[in-house]
Amino acid sequence: MPKIIPFKAVRPTRAIVGLVAARPYQSYTIDERESRMAYNPYSFLHIVNPGYKYDQEVTGEERYRLVKNRYLEFKEDGVFIQDEKPSFYVYKIVNRHGEEFSGIIAATSAEDYENDIIKKHEDTIAKREETFKSYLQTVGFNAEPVLLTYPDNAIIADIIKEVQKKHAEFEFTMTYRDTHYLWKIDNEKTIETIQSEFEKMKTVYIADGHHRSASSYLLYKDEKIKNPNHHGSESYNFFMSYLIPESDLVIHEFNRLIKDLNGLTKEEFLIKLDASYRIENRGIMPYKPTKPHHFSMYLDGEFYSLYLRKTAYDFNTALDQLDAQLLYKTILQSILGINDLRHDTRISYVNGQHEMITIKSGVDSGDYVVGFGMCPSNVQQMKQIADEGLTMPPKSTYILPKLRSGITIYEY
């Protein structure tokens, strides 16, 4: 029974919201970041990269303190304002491909994460969890919601459609031609209806933002212990999320590029593959698989199709059915000797929004020796893996929508 509550969001003013909104900090190259900050004084990047003001790289607690200072300056200068009444926020994104995502920004319960009502399907790294928890404790706000998905619900869908008939709080288009809209829900009856519908659900699932969820949970545990008057309604008991219906979620695959054949010749590698796969040479034209458990491979200037032999692999769990796991167990680990998908420098990933020609280019350039393409997984696979308490390999899914920082801010 997921618990969601309205909150008083801090938001950019309507006139400059498009200038403030930014992609996640790590998604920019250094040159991109510096260019945007040089020409746009309102960019949220000025907050999360505070050393730019002094042409100085800062890290750790010093950086966190400066982030907080830059944030407070944005508030003092009227770039950000805070809503006076706790609200839910209907948020819509229409991307350049015409894909549309509509959902509700709300505060979700850290206890629900603890009690597995908010379910995860990815492992997290303890060091990253602690780092972001310390960041949240120092800066006192979170500016990028966790992406959660819930079973399609007709009542919630009708509310969202009705809200979207009204004039939006803001509408703006980013340089990547994604258009963003936001509406506020502060009607108490409507809020209660939405909460009631979520309380009828058994679980919701993290689609993107596993480290942010885990760090928010650690923050909740820390602050609960430190507060002798803890009563459960403090802001640290919740974290900001964007909840969208399962039918709105779009999942792309991550394809793999490998730098060497683990000491094997091309012929030796193909012979080892033959034990688990029926191999067909597809020539020079890009080939993309269309069915689960089929893969494409680009090697030495040619594409191949790989069809799993029915007797070559045992399917015992939902994780076994996942193509990213299948590729890992039958090829990457057993033949190419790649055990650590997260840290091994021999492997790189290309999200499935890119055509197979990207795989071809990576190999033809000489940077890589072989590339693999696969079909994307689906929401049901993601849910089954989470329900069984299992976790996907790193870079199993590239999930849309991708959210922007600085559009709604949750203060602790």
GROMACS .gro file of C-alpha atoms in nm:
model
  412
    1MET     CA    1   0.000   0.000   0.000
    2PRO     CA    2   0.223   0.282  -0.122
    3LYS     CA    3   0.196   0.608   0.069
    4ILE     CA    4   0.237   0.930  -0.126
    5ILE     CA    5   0.187   1.282   0.008
    6PRO     CA    6   0.174   1.632  -0.142
    7PHE     CA    7   0.457   1.874  -0.067
    8LYS     CA    8   0.543   2.241  -0.109
    9ALA     CA    9   0.774   2.230  -0.409
   10VAL     CA   10   1.039   2.490  -0.474
   11ARG     CA   11   1.017   2.578  -0.845
   12PRO     CA   12   1.172   2.817  -1.095
   13THR     CA   13   0.958   3.112  -1.191
   14ARG     CA   14   0.754   3.060  -1.507
   15ALA     CA   15   0.958   3.310  -1.711
   16ILE     CA   16   1.291   3.130  -1.675
   17VAL     CA   17   1.207   2.766  -1.600
   18GLY     CA   18   1.344   2.658  -1.939
   19LEU     CA   19   1.674   2.827  -1.859
   20VAL     CA   20   1.701   2.665  -1.515
   21ALA     CA   21   1.619   2.304  -1.608
   22ALA     CA   22   1.923   2.086  -1.678
   23ARG     CA   23   2.010   1.729  -1.753
   24PRO     CA   24   2.187   1.534  -1.476
   25TYR     CA   25   2.533   1.679  -1.413
   26GLN     CA   26   2.722   1.364  -1.522
   27SER     CA   27   2.551   1.355  -1.863
   28TYR     CA   28   2.737   1.665  -1.985
   29THR     CA   29   3.090   1.674  -2.114
   30ILE     CA   30   3.317   1.931  -1.947
   31ASP     CA   31   3.296   2.154  -2.254
   32GLU     CA   32   2.916   2.131  -2.262
   33ARG     CA   33   2.888   2.222  -1.896
   34GLU     CA   34   3.120   2.517  -1.920
   35SER     CA   35   2.950   2.647  -2.235
   36ARG     CA   36   2.605   2.634  -2.075
   37MET     CA   37   2.724   2.801  -1.757
   38ALA     CA   38   2.913   3.071  -1.947
   39TYR     CA   39   2.605   3.178  -2.142
   40ASN     CA   40   2.325   3.095  -1.900
   41PRO     CA   41   2.347   3.237  -1.546
   42TYR     CA   42   2.019   3.066  -1.451
   43SER     CA   43   2.121   2.709  -1.533
   44PHE     CA   44   2.085   2.463  -1.246
   45LEU     CA   45   2.439   2.359  -1.333
   46HIS     CA   46   2.562   2.668  -1.145
   47ILE     CA   47   2.419   2.516  -0.828
   48VAL     CA   48   2.559   2.165  -0.865
   49ASN     CA   49   2.895   2.290  -1.000
   50PRO     CA   50   2.955   2.578  -0.755
   51GLY     CA   51   3.332   2.596  -0.805
   52TYR     CA   52   3.275   2.741  -1.152
   53LYS     CA   53   3.216   3.078  -0.991
   54TYR     CA   54   3.576   3.080  -0.868
   55ASP     CA   55   3.726   2.884  -1.159
   56GLN     CA   56   3.815   2.619  -0.905
   57GLU     CA   57   3.729   2.250  -0.878
   58VAL     CA   58   3.588   2.168  -0.533
   59THR     CA   59   3.494   1.827  -0.393
   60GLY     CA   60   3.349   1.658  -0.088
   61GLU     CA   61   3.194   1.852   0.198
   62GLU     CA   62   3.333   2.181   0.071
   63ARG     CA   63   3.145   2.132  -0.256
   64TYR     CA   64   2.825   2.038  -0.072
   65ARG     CA   65   2.839   2.358   0.135
   66LEU     CA   66   2.890   2.567  -0.177
   67VAL     CA   67   2.601   2.388  -0.350
   68LYS     CA   68   2.380   2.490  -0.060
   69ASN     CA   69   2.504   2.850  -0.085
   70ARG     CA   70   2.435   2.869  -0.459
   71TYR     CA   71   2.088   2.723  -0.403
   72LEU     CA   72   2.009   2.979  -0.133
   73GLU     CA   73   2.130   3.256  -0.364
   74PHE     CA   74   1.891   3.138  -0.637
   75LYS     CA   75   1.608   3.158  -0.382
   76GLU     CA   76   1.715   3.498  -0.254
   77ASP     CA   77   1.732   3.633  -0.610
   78GLY     CA   78   1.380   3.511  -0.688
   79VAL     CA   79   1.491   3.250  -0.940
   80PHE     CA   80   1.318   2.991  -0.721
   81ILE     CA   81   0.992   3.032  -0.534
   82GLN     CA   82   0.818   2.791  -0.298
   83ASP     CA   83   0.452   2.695  -0.322
   84GLU     CA   84   0.248   2.797  -0.022
   85LYS     CA   85   0.023   2.491  -0.020
   86PRO     CA   86   0.124   2.122  -0.031
   87SER     CA   87   0.044   1.990  -0.378
   88PHE     CA   88   0.079   1.705  -0.619
   89TYR     CA   89   0.217   1.800  -0.961
   90VAL     CA   90   0.108   1.653  -1.292
   91TYR     CA   91   0.413   1.650  -1.514
   92LYS     CA   92   0.410   1.571  -1.887
   93ILE     CA   93   0.703   1.523  -2.123
   94VAL     CA   94   0.668   1.493  -2.501
   95ASN     CA   95   1.000   1.398  -2.659
   96ARG     CA   96   1.126   1.462  -3.010
   97HIS     CA   97   1.014   1.114  -3.118
   98GLY     CA   98   0.655   1.194  -3.021
   99GLU     CA   99   0.660   0.969  -2.715
  100GLU     CA  100   0.447   1.114  -2.434
  101PHE     CA  101   0.485   1.057  -2.060
  102SER     CA  102   0.238   1.181  -1.800
  103GLY     CA  103   0.255   1.121  -1.428
  104ILE     CA  104   0.246   1.268  -1.080
  105ILE     CA  105   0.531   1.421  -0.885
  106ALA     CA  106   0.482   1.347  -0.515
  107ALA     CA  107   0.670   1.266  -0.196
  108THR     CA  108   0.699   0.891  -0.144
  109SER     CA  109   0.769   0.706   0.177
  110ALA     CA  110   1.115   0.590   0.284
  111GLU     CA  111   0.942   0.328   0.500
  112ASP     CA  112   0.782   0.187   0.186
  113TYR     CA  113   1.132   0.143   0.045
  114GLU     CA  114   1.239  -0.028   0.368
  115ASN     CA  115   0.936  -0.259   0.363
  116ASP     CA  116   0.975  -0.356  -0.004
  117ILE     CA  117   0.654  -0.182  -0.106
  118ILE     CA  118   0.874   0.026  -0.333
  119LYS     CA  119   1.062  -0.250  -0.513
  120LYS     CA  120   1.401  -0.234  -0.685
  121HIS     CA  121   1.554  -0.437  -0.967
  122GLU     CA  122   1.913  -0.308  -0.962
  123ASP     CA  123   2.201  -0.339  -0.718
  124THR     CA  124   2.343  -0.022  -0.570
  125ILE     CA  125   2.698   0.061  -0.464
  126ALA     CA  126   2.729   0.130  -0.090
  127LYS     CA  127   2.989   0.404  -0.137
  128ARG     CA  128   2.766   0.595  -0.380
  129GLU     CA  129   2.470   0.559  -0.142
  130GLU     CA  130   2.669   0.708   0.146
  131THR     CA  131   2.811   0.986  -0.071
  132PHE     CA  132   2.471   1.102  -0.189
  133LYS     CA  133   2.325   1.069   0.162
  134SER     CA  134   2.596   1.303   0.291
  135TYR     CA  135   2.521   1.538   0.004
  136LEU     CA  136   2.150   1.548   0.092
  137GLN     CA  137   2.224   1.607   0.460
  138THR     CA  138   2.443   1.907   0.381
  139VAL     CA  139   2.252   2.075   0.096
  140GLY     CA  140   1.906   2.007   0.240
  141PHE     CA  141   1.724   1.952  -0.089
  142ASN     CA  142   1.677   1.709  -0.377
  143ALA     CA  143   1.618   1.843  -0.727
  144GLU     CA  144   1.567   1.528  -0.936
  145PRO     CA  145   1.280   1.289  -0.865
  146VAL     CA  146   1.312   0.911  -0.861
  147LEU     CA  147   1.120   0.753  -1.149
  148LEU     CA  148   0.861   0.506  -1.017
  149THR     CA  149   0.603   0.309  -1.213
  150TYR     CA  150   0.263   0.182  -1.102
  151PRO     CA  151  -0.008  -0.042  -1.255
  152ASP     CA  152  -0.234   0.147  -1.493
  153ASN     CA  153  -0.524   0.298  -1.302
  154ALA     CA  154  -0.831   0.440  -1.475
  155ILE     CA  155  -0.924   0.680  -1.195
  156ILE     CA  156  -0.576   0.832  -1.176
  157ALA     CA  157  -0.561   0.848  -1.555
  158ASP     CA  158  -0.890   1.039  -1.566
  159ILE     CA  159  -0.765   1.287  -1.304
  160ILE     CA  160  -0.447   1.348  -1.502
  161LYS     CA  161  -0.643   1.402  -1.824
  162GLU     CA  162  -0.879   1.643  -1.653
  163VAL     CA  163  -0.595   1.842  -1.497
  164GLN     CA  164  -0.422   1.869  -1.834
  165LYS     CA  165  -0.726   2.048  -1.980
  166LYS     CA  166  -0.632   2.349  -1.768
  167HIS     CA  167  -0.365   2.605  -1.839
  168ALA     CA  168  -0.024   2.464  -1.739
  169GLU     CA  169   0.187   2.628  -1.470
  170PHE     CA  170   0.459   2.626  -1.731
  171GLU     CA  171   0.552   2.486  -2.073
  172PHE     CA  172   0.901   2.492  -2.222
  173THR     CA  173   1.109   2.306  -2.481
  174MET     CA  174   1.469   2.200  -2.426
  175THR     CA  175   1.747   2.209  -2.686
  176TYR     CA  176   1.691   1.836  -2.748
  177ARG     CA  177   1.332   1.926  -2.849
  178ASP     CA  178   1.169   1.763  -2.546
  179THR     CA  179   0.871   1.970  -2.431
  180HIS     CA  180   0.783   1.981  -2.061
  181TYR     CA  181   0.455   2.078  -1.894
  182LEU     CA  182   0.358   2.108  -1.527
  183TRP     CA  183   0.021   2.147  -1.355
  184LYS     CA  184  -0.042   2.183  -0.982
  185ILE     CA  185  -0.301   1.978  -0.787
  186ASP     CA  186  -0.385   2.141  -0.455
  187ASN     CA  187  -0.754   2.047  -0.430
  188GLU     CA  188  -0.780   1.840  -0.112
  189LYS     CA  189  -1.052   1.609  -0.244
  190THR     CA  190  -0.852   1.530  -0.557
  191ILE     CA  191  -0.541   1.471  -0.349
  192GLU     CA  192  -0.732   1.230  -0.124
  193THR     CA  193  -0.865   1.040  -0.426
  194ILE     CA  194  -0.516   0.997  -0.570
  195GLN     CA  195  -0.379   0.883  -0.233
  196SER     CA  196  -0.666   0.638  -0.193
  197GLU     CA  197  -0.599   0.482  -0.532
  198PHE     CA  198  -0.230   0.436  -0.453
  199GLU     CA  199  -0.315   0.281  -0.117
  200LYS     CA  200  -0.511   0.011  -0.303
  201MET     CA  201  -0.197  -0.096  -0.489
  202LYS     CA  202   0.029  -0.367  -0.353
  203THR     CA  203   0.358  -0.227  -0.478
  204VAL     CA  204   0.524   0.028  -0.704
  205TYR     CA  205   0.855  -0.023  -0.880
  206ILE     CA  206   1.170   0.185  -0.920
  207ALA     CA  207   1.226   0.236  -1.291
  208ASP     CA  208   1.522   0.475  -1.261
  209GLY     CA  209   1.696   0.626  -0.959
  210HIS     CA  210   1.800   0.329  -0.745
  211HIS     CA  211   2.090   0.515  -0.581
  212ARG     CA  212   1.876   0.820  -0.507
  213SER     CA  213   1.615   0.597  -0.344
  214ALA     CA  214   1.873   0.409  -0.137
  215SER     CA  215   2.044   0.731  -0.028
  216SER     CA  216   1.714   0.888   0.073
  217TYR     CA  217   1.641   0.580   0.280
  218LEU     CA  218   1.980   0.608   0.454
  219LEU     CA  219   1.907   0.975   0.524
  220TYR     CA  220   1.573   0.878   0.678
  221LYS     CA  221   1.741   0.621   0.905
  222ASP     CA  222   2.007   0.868   1.019
  223GLU     CA  223   1.767   1.154   1.087
  224LYS     CA  224   1.517   0.929   1.263
  225ILE     CA  225   1.784   0.815   1.510
  226LYS     CA  226   1.907   1.171   1.570
  227ASN     CA  227   1.558   1.309   1.632
  228PRO     CA  228   1.427   1.221   1.985
  229ASN     CA  229   1.087   1.365   1.889
  230HIS     CA  230   1.053   1.174   1.564
  231HIS     CA  231   0.686   1.137   1.469
  232GLY     CA  232   0.698   1.017   1.107
  233SER     CA  233   0.575   1.325   0.923
  234GLU     CA  234   0.910   1.506   0.900
  235SER     CA  235   1.030   1.577   0.548
  236TYR     CA  236   1.317   1.327   0.579
  237ASN     CA  237   1.060   1.047   0.596
  238PHE     CA  238   0.990   1.100   0.225
  239PHE     CA  239   1.169   1.151  -0.105
  240MET     CA  240   1.053   1.311  -0.427
  241SER     CA  241   0.933   1.077  -0.703
  242TYR     CA  242   0.776   1.097  -1.044
  243LEU     CA  243   0.515   0.822  -1.069
  244ILE     CA  244   0.401   0.715  -1.414
  245PRO     CA  245   0.177   0.426  -1.526
  246GLU     CA  246   0.346   0.114  -1.657
  247SER     CA  247   0.203   0.166  -2.005
  248ASP     CA  248   0.389   0.500  -2.029
  249LEU     CA  249   0.728   0.352  -1.948
  250VAL     CA  250   0.960   0.300  -2.247
  251ILE     CA  251   1.249   0.056  -2.213
  252HIS     CA  252   1.540   0.038  -2.455
  253GLU     CA  253   1.825  -0.210  -2.441
  254PHE     CA  254   2.192  -0.137  -2.381
  255ASN     CA  255   2.411  -0.295  -2.649
  256ARG     CA  256   2.765  -0.408  -2.571
  257LEU     CA  257   3.104  -0.327  -2.727
  258ILE     CA  258   3.408  -0.539  -2.631
  259LYS     CA  259   3.772  -0.443  -2.679
  260ASP     CA  260   3.922  -0.791  -2.736
  261LEU     CA  261   3.842  -1.161  -2.778
  262ASN     CA  262   4.018  -1.270  -2.458
  263GLY     CA  263   4.320  -1.406  -2.649
  264LEU     CA  264   4.111  -1.600  -2.901
  265THR     CA  265   4.134  -1.577  -3.277
  266LYS     CA  266   3.816  -1.495  -3.468
  267GLU     CA  267   3.782  -1.860  -3.571
  268GLU     CA  268   3.837  -1.992  -3.216
  269PHE     CA  269   3.582  -1.745  -3.083
  270LEU     CA  270   3.318  -1.852  -3.337
  271ILE     CA  271   3.376  -2.219  -3.256
  272LYS     CA  272   3.322  -2.153  -2.885
  273LEU     CA  273   3.003  -1.955  -2.967
  274ASP     CA  274   2.876  -2.250  -3.169
  275ALA     CA  275   2.835  -2.455  -2.852
  276SER     CA  276   2.547  -2.233  -2.737
  277TYR     CA  277   2.430  -2.057  -3.053
  278ARG     CA  278   2.330  -2.125  -3.408
  279ILE     CA  279   2.534  -1.870  -3.602
  280GLU     CA  280   2.442  -1.714  -3.937
  281ASN     CA  281   2.657  -1.467  -4.128
  282ARG     CA  282   2.438  -1.169  -4.229
  283GLY     CA  283   2.702  -0.985  -4.430
  284ILE     CA  284   2.770  -0.613  -4.423
  285MET     CA  285   2.413  -0.486  -4.377
  286PRO     CA  286   2.326  -0.389  -4.017
  287TYR     CA  287   2.122  -0.659  -3.844
  288LYS     CA  288   1.909  -0.613  -3.534
  289PRO     CA  289   1.742  -0.903  -3.350
  290THR     CA  290   1.363  -0.908  -3.324
  291LYS     CA  291   1.301  -1.187  -3.070
  292PRO     CA  292   1.410  -1.259  -2.713
  293HIS     CA  293   1.717  -1.483  -2.676
  294HIS     CA  294   1.843  -1.381  -3.022
  295PHE     CA  295   2.143  -1.151  -3.057
  296SER     CA  296   2.321  -0.963  -3.328
  297MET     CA  297   2.699  -0.957  -3.343
  298TYR     CA  298   2.936  -0.742  -3.545
  299LEU     CA  299   3.283  -0.887  -3.592
  300ASP     CA  300   3.556  -0.825  -3.849
  301GLY     CA  301   3.339  -0.619  -4.084
  302GLU     CA  302   3.036  -0.850  -4.084
  303PHE     CA  303   2.710  -0.890  -3.895
  304TYR     CA  304   2.599  -1.222  -3.751
  305SER     CA  305   2.277  -1.348  -3.598
  306LEU     CA  306   2.305  -1.564  -3.288
  307TYR     CA  307   2.014  -1.796  -3.206
  308LEU     CA  308   2.030  -1.963  -2.865
  309ARG     CA  309   2.028  -2.343  -2.885
  310LYS     CA  310   1.730  -2.468  -2.684
  311THR     CA  311   1.937  -2.717  -2.486
  312ALA     CA  312   2.222  -2.477  -2.411
  313TYR     CA  313   2.077  -2.285  -2.118
  314ASP     CA  314   1.849  -2.348  -1.820
  315PHE     CA  315   1.570  -2.100  -1.745
  316ASN     CA  316   1.497  -2.129  -1.372
  317THR     CA  317   1.425  -1.770  -1.266
  318ALA     CA  318   1.297  -1.445  -1.413
  319LEU     CA  319   1.658  -1.327  -1.424
  320ASP     CA  320   1.756  -1.624  -1.642
  321GLN     CA  321   1.502  -1.507  -1.900
  322LEU     CA  322   1.664  -1.163  -1.928
  323ASP     CA  323   1.872  -1.127  -2.244
  324ALA     CA  324   2.133  -0.910  -2.071
  325GLN     CA  325   2.189  -1.193  -1.820
  326LEU     CA  326   2.185  -1.456  -2.093
  327LEU     CA  327   2.449  -1.271  -2.296
  328TYR     CA  328   2.659  -1.227  -1.982
  329LYS     CA  329   2.647  -1.592  -1.876
  330THR     CA  330   2.691  -1.755  -2.218
  331ILE     CA  331   2.938  -1.518  -2.387
  332LEU     CA  332   3.076  -1.227  -2.189
  333GLN     CA  333   3.172  -1.424  -1.879
  334SER     CA  334   3.224  -1.779  -2.003
  335ILE     CA  335   3.407  -1.701  -2.328
  336LEU     CA  336   3.539  -1.345  -2.305
  337GLY     CA  337   3.631  -1.355  -1.935
  338ILE     CA  338   3.437  -1.044  -1.834
  339ASN     CA  339   3.317  -1.102  -1.479
  340ASP     CA  340   3.261  -0.748  -1.351
  341LEU     CA  341   3.021  -0.573  -1.586
  342ARG     CA  342   3.033  -0.254  -1.384
  343HIS     CA  343   3.407  -0.196  -1.369
  344ASP     CA  344   3.578  -0.402  -1.641
  345THR     CA  345   3.735  -0.152  -1.882
  346ARG     CA  346   3.711  -0.396  -2.172
  347ILE     CA  347   3.335  -0.342  -2.207
  348SER     CA  348   3.135  -0.033  -2.308
  349TYR     CA  349   2.764   0.024  -2.349
  350VAL     CA  350   2.553   0.195  -2.615
  351ASN     CA  351   2.187   0.258  -2.541
  352GLY     CA  352   1.936   0.113  -2.785
  353GLN     CA  353   1.814   0.450  -2.908
  354HIS     CA  354   2.122   0.445  -3.130
  355GLU     CA  355   2.114   0.235  -3.447
  356MET     CA  356   2.329  -0.074  -3.495
  357ILE     CA  357   2.551   0.141  -3.714
  358THR     CA  358   2.691   0.281  -3.388
  359ILE     CA  359   2.812  -0.068  -3.297
  360LYS     CA  360   2.962  -0.104  -3.645
  361SER     CA  361   3.141   0.231  -3.616
  362GLY     CA  362   3.289   0.139  -3.278
  363VAL     CA  363   3.437  -0.182  -3.415
  364ASP     CA  364   3.545  -0.040  -3.752
  365SER     CA  365   3.734   0.239  -3.574
  366GLY     CA  366   3.955  -0.018  -3.405
  367ASP     CA  367   3.850   0.087  -3.054
  368TYR     CA  368   3.659  -0.240  -3.015
  369VAL     CA  369   3.680  -0.587  -3.167
  370VAL     CA  370   3.323  -0.714  -3.134
  371GLY     CA  371   2.980  -0.570  -3.060
  372PHE     CA  372   2.652  -0.731  -2.952
  373GLY     CA  373   2.294  -0.612  -2.994
  374MET     CA  374   1.983  -0.744  -2.824
  375CYS     CA  375   1.611  -0.687  -2.786
  376PRO     CA  376   1.492  -0.465  -2.500
  377SER     CA  377   1.340  -0.617  -2.189
  378ASN     CA  378   0.988  -0.521  -2.081
  379VAL     CA  379   0.807  -0.396  -1.773
  380GLN     CA  380   0.681  -0.740  -1.679
  381GLN     CA  381   1.035  -0.882  -1.676
  382MET     CA  382   1.150  -0.593  -1.461
  383LYS     CA  383   0.866  -0.652  -1.215
  384GLN     CA  384   0.918  -1.029  -1.200
  385ILE     CA  385   1.288  -0.988  -1.126
  386ALA     CA  386   1.207  -0.735  -0.850
  387ASP     CA  387   0.932  -0.961  -0.709
  388GLU     CA  388   1.173  -1.253  -0.687
  389GLY     CA  389   1.423  -1.036  -0.499
  390LEU     CA  390   1.675  -1.056  -0.781
  391THR     CA  391   1.869  -0.781  -0.956
  392MET     CA  392   1.950  -0.717  -1.321
  393PRO     CA  393   2.308  -0.692  -1.447
  394PRO     CA  394   2.437  -0.335  -1.483
  395LYS     CA  395   2.319  -0.151  -1.796
  396SER     CA  396   2.031  -0.389  -1.865
  397THR     CA  397   1.778  -0.117  -1.937
  398TYR     CA  398   1.777   0.235  -2.077
  399ILE     CA  399   1.451   0.373  -1.947
  400LEU     CA  400   1.250   0.672  -2.064
  401PRO     CA  401   1.151   0.932  -1.967
  402LYS     CA  402   1.477   1.096  -1.865
  403LEU     CA  403   1.407   1.370  -1.612
  404ARG     CA  404   1.552   1.717  -1.574
  405SER     CA  405   1.699   1.866  -1.258
  406GLY     CA  406   1.567   2.185  -1.103
  407ILE     CA  407   1.204   2.175  -1.221
  408THR     CA  408   1.061   2.075  -0.884
  409ILE     CA  409   1.273   2.071  -0.568
  410TYR     CA  410   1.202   1.885  -0.245
  411GLU     CA  411   1.348   2.038   0.070
  412TYR     CA  412   1.445   1.834   0.377
   0.00000   0.00000   0.00000
